[in-house]
PDB file of C-alpha atoms in Angstrom:
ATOM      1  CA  UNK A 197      18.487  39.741  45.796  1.00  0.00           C
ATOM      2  CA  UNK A 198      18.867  40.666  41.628  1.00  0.00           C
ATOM      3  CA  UNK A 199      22.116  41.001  40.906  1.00  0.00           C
ATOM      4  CA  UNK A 200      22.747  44.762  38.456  1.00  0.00           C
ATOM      5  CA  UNK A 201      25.882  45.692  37.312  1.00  0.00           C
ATOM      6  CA  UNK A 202      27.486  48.536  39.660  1.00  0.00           C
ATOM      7  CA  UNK A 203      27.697  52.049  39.105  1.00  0.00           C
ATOM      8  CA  UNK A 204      31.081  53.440  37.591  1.00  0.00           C
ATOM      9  CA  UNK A 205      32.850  56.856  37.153  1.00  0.00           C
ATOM     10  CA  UNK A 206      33.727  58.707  34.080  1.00  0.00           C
ATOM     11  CA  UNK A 207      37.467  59.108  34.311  1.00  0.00           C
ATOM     12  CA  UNK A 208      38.799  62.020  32.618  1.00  0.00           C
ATOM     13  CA  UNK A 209      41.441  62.086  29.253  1.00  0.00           C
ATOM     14  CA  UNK A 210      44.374  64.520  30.032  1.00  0.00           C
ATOM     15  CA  UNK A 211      44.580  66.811  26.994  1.00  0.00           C
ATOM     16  CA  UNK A 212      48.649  67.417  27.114  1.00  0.00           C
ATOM     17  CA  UNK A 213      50.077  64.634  28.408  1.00  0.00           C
ATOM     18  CA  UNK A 214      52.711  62.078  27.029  1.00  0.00           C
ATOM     19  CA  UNK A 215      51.863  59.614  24.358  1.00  0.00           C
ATOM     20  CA  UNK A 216      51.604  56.625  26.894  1.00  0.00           C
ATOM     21  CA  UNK A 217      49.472  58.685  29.590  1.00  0.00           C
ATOM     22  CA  UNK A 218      47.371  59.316  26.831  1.00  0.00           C
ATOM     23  CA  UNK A 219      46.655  55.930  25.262  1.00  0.00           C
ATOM     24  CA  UNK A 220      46.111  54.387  28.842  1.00  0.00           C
ATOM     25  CA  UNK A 221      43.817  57.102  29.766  1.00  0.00           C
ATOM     26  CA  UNK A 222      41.942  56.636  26.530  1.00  0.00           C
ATOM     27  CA  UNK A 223      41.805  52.816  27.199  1.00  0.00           C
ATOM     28  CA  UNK A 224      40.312  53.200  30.954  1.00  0.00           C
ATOM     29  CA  UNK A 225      37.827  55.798  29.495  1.00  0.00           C
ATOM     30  CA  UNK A 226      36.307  52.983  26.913  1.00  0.00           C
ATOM     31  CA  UNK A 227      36.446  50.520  28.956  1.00  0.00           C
ATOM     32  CA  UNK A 228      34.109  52.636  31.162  1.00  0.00           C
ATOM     33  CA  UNK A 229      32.109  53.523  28.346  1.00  0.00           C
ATOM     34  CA  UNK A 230      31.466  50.470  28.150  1.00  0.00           C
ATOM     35  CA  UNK A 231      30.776  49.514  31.884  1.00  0.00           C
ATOM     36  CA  UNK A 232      28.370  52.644  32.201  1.00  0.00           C
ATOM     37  CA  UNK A 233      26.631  51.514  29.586  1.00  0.00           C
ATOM     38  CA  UNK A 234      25.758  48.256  31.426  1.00  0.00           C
ATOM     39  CA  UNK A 235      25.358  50.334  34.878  1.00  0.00           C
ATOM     40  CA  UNK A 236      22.131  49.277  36.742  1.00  0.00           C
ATOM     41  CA  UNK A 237      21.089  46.453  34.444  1.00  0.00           C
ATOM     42  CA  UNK A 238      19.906  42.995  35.919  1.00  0.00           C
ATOM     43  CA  UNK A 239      21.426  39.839  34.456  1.00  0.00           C
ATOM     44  CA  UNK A 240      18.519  39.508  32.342  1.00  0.00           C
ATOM     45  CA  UNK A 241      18.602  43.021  30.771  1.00  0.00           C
ATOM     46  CA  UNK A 242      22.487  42.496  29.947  1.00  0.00           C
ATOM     47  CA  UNK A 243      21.606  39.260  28.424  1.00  0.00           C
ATOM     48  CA  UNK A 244      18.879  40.861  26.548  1.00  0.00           C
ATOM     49  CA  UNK A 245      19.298  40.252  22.482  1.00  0.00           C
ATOM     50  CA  UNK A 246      17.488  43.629  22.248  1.00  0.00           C
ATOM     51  CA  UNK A 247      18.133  45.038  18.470  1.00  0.00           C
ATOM     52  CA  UNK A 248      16.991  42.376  16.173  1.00  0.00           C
ATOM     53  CA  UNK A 249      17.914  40.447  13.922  1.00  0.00           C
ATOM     54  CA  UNK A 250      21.295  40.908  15.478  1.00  0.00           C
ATOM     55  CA  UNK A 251      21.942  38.291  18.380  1.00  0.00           C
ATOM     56  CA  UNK A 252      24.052  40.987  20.466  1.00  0.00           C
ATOM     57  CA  UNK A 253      23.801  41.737  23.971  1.00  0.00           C
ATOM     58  CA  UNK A 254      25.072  43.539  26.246  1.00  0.00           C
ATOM     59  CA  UNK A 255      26.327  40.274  28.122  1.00  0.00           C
ATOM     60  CA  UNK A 256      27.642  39.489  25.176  1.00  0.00           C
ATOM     61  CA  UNK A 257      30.047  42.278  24.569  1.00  0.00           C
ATOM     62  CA  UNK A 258      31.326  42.333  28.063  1.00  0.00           C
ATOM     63  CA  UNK A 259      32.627  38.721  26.857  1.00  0.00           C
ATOM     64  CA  UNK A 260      33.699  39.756  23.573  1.00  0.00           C
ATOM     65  CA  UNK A 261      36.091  42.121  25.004  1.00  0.00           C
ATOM     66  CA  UNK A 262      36.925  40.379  27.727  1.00  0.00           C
ATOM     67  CA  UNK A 263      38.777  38.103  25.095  1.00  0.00           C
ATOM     68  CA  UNK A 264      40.187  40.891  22.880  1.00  0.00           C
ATOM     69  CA  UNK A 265      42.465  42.609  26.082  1.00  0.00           C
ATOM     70  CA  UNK A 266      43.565  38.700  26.752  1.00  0.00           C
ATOM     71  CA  UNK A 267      44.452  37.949  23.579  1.00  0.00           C
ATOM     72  CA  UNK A 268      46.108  41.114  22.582  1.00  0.00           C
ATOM     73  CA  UNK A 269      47.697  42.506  25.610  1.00  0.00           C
ATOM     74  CA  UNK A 270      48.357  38.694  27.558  1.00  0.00           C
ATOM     75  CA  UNK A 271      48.776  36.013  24.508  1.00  0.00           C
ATOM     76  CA  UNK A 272      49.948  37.463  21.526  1.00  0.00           C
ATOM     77  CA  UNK A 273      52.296  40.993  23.475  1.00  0.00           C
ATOM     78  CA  UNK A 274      53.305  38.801  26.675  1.00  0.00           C
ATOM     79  CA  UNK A 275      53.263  35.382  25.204  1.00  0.00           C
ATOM     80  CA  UNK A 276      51.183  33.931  28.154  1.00  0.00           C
ATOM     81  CA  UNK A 277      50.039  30.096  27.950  1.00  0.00           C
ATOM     82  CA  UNK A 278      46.633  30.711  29.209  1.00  0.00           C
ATOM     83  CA  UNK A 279      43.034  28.939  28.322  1.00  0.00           C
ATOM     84  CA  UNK A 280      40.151  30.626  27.731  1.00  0.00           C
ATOM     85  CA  UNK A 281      38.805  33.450  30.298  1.00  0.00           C
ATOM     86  CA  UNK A 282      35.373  31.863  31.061  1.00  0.00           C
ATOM     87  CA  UNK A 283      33.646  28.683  31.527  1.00  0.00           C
ATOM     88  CA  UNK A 284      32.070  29.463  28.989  1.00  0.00           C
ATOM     89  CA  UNK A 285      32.594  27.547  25.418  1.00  0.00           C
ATOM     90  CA  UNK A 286      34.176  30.303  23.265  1.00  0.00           C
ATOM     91  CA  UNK A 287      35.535  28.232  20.256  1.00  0.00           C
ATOM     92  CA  UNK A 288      32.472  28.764  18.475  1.00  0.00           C
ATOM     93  CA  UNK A 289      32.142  31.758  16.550  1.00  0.00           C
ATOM     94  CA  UNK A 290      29.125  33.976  17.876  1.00  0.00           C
ATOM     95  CA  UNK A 291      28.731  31.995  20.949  1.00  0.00           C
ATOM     96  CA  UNK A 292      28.223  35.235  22.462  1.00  0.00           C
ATOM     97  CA  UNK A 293      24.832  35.082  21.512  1.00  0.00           C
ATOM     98  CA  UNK A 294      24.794  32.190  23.813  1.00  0.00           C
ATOM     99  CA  UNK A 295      25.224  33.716  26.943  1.00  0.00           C
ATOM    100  CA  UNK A 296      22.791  33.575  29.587  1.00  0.00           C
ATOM    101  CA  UNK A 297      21.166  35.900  32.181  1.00  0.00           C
ATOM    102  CA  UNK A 298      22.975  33.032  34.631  1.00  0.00           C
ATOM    103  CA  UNK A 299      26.431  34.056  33.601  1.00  0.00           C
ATOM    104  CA  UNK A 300      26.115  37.818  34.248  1.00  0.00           C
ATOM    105  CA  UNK A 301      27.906  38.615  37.582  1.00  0.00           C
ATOM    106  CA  UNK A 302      31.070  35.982  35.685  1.00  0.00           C
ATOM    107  CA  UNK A 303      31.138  37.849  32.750  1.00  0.00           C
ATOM    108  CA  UNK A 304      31.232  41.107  34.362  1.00  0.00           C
ATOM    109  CA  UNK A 305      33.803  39.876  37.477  1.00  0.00           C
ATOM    110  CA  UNK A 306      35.872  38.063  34.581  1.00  0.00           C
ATOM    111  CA  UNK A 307      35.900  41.812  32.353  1.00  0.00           C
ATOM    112  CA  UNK A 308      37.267  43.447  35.813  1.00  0.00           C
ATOM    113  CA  UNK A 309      39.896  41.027  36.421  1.00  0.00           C
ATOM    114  CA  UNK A 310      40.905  40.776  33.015  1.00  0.00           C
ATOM    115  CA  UNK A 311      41.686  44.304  32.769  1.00  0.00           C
ATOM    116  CA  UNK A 312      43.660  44.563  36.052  1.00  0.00           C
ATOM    117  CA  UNK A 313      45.626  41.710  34.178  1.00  0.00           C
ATOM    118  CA  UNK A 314      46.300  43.441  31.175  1.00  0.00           C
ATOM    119  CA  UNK A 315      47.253  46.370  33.302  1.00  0.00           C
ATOM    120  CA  UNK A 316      49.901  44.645  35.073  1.00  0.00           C
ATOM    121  CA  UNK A 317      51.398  42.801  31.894  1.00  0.00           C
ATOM    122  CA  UNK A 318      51.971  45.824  29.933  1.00  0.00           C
ATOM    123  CA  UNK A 319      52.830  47.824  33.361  1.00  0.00           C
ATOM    124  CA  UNK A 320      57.185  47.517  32.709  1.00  0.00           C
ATOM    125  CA  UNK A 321      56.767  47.250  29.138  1.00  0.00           C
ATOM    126  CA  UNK A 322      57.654  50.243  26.416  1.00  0.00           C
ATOM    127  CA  UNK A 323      55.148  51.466  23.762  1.00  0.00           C
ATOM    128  CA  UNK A 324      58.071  50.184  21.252  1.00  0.00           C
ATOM    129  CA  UNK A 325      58.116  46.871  22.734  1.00  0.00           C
ATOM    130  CA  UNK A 326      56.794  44.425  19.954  1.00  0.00           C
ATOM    131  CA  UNK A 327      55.710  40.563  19.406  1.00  0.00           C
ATOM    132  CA  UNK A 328      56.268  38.621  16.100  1.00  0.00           C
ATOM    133  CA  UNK A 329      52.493  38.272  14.394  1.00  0.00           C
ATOM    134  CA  UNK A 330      52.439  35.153  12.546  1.00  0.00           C
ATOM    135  CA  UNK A 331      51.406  37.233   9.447  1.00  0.00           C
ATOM    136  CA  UNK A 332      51.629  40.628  10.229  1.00  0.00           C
ATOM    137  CA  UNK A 333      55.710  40.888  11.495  1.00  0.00           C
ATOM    138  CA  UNK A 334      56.429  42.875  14.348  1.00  0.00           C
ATOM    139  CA  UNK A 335      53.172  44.695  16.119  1.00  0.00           C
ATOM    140  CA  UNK A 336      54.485  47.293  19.079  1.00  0.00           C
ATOM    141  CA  UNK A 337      52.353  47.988  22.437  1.00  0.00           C
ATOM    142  CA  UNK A 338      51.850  51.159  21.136  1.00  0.00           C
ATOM    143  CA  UNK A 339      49.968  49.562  17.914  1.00  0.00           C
ATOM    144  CA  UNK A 340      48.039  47.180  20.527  1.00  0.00           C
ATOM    145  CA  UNK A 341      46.661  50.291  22.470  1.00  0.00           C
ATOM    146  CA  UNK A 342      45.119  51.784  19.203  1.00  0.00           C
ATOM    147  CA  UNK A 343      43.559  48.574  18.187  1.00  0.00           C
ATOM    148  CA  UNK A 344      42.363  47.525  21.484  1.00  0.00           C
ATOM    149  CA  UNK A 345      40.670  51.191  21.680  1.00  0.00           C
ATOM    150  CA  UNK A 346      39.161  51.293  18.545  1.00  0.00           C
ATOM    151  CA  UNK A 347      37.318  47.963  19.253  1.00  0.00           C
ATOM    152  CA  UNK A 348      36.016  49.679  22.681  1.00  0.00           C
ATOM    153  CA  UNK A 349      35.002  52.745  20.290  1.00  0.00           C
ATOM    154  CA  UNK A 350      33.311  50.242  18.082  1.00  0.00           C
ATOM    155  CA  UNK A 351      31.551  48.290  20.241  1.00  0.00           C
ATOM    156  CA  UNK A 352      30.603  50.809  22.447  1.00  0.00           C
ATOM    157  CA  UNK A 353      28.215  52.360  19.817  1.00  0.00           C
ATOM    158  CA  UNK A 354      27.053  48.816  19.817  1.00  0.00           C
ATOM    159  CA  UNK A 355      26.294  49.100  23.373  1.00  0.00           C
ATOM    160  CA  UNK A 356      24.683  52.882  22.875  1.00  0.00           C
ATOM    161  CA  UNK A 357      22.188  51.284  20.735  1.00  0.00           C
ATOM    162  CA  UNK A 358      21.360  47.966  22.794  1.00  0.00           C
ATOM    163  CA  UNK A 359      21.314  50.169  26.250  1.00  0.00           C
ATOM    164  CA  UNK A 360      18.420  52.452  24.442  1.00  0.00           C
ATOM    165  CA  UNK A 361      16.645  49.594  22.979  1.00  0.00           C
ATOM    166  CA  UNK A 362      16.710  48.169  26.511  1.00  0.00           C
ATOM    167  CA  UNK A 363      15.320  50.533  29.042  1.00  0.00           C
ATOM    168  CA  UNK A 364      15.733  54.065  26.785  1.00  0.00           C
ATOM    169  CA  UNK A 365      18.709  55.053  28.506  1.00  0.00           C
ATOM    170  CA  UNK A 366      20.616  57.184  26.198  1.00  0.00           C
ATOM    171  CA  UNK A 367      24.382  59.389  26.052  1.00  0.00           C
ATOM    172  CA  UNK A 368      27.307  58.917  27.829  1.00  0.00           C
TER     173      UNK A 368
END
């Protein structure tokens, strides 16, 4: 049976809720974004380099930012000792473009489990809590949320136009 990527819910933004409530909710709702965007795609289509000359995929950006919540949230804001999230080689810069229709259901499964790791390392910490940036001083949680959402934001237009390129598919 041909793997797709699952089906997954739009979850709502509260429009007058506390600073925190509203960054995580924010956060879930691009990271769905970009998860609906690869919703009932085979490995193949994901890995599809659709909008050339760029060497983007959607497989690709699943990895991308699979790497940006670890490395934000886990290794620079918790200090965790951890290796890379994938098999994967991801030294090289753009090996995104190497990814294969073969590593579709990891990529995906590693984004998911990722995320519920992130989730649960910022879970007891405050949106004032901060970690010393080797050139950039003291960066809070708070700061991490914003960045962290604005590369969903970004790459999820990404994904907009590789999702309509792909199969037509178009909107939220």
């Amino acid at each position: 049976m041909t793997w797709t990527a699952p089906d997954v819910a739009d979850p709502t933004t509260p429009r007058n809720a506390d600073e925190r409530t509203t960054l995580e909710a924010w956060l879930e709702k691009h990271r769905a974004a970009l998860l609906r965007k690869c919703a009932g795609l085979t490995s193949s289509q994901l890995a599809e380099q659709a909008m050339p000359p760029s060497d983007l995929s959607l497989l690709g950006l699943l990895g991308h930012v699979t790497e940006v919540e670890r490395t934000w949230f886990r290794i620079l804001l918790r200090g965790e000792e951890i290796g890379p999230p994938f098999a994967i080689d991801t030294t090289t810069p753009g090996w995104y473009a190497s990814v294969t229709s073969s590593s579709a259901p990891e990529l995906y499964a590693g984004l998911l489990a990722e995320q519920d790791a992130c989730r649960a390392a910022v879970a007891e910490l405050e949106l004032d809590d901060t970690f010393e940036g080797a050139t950039t001083g003291p960066n809070s949680l708070r700061w991490i949320y914003l960045q962290v959402i604005q590369e969903y934001a970004r790459h999820n237009g990404h994904a907009d136009l590789l999702r309509q390129a792909i199969d037509g598919t178009t909107g939220e």
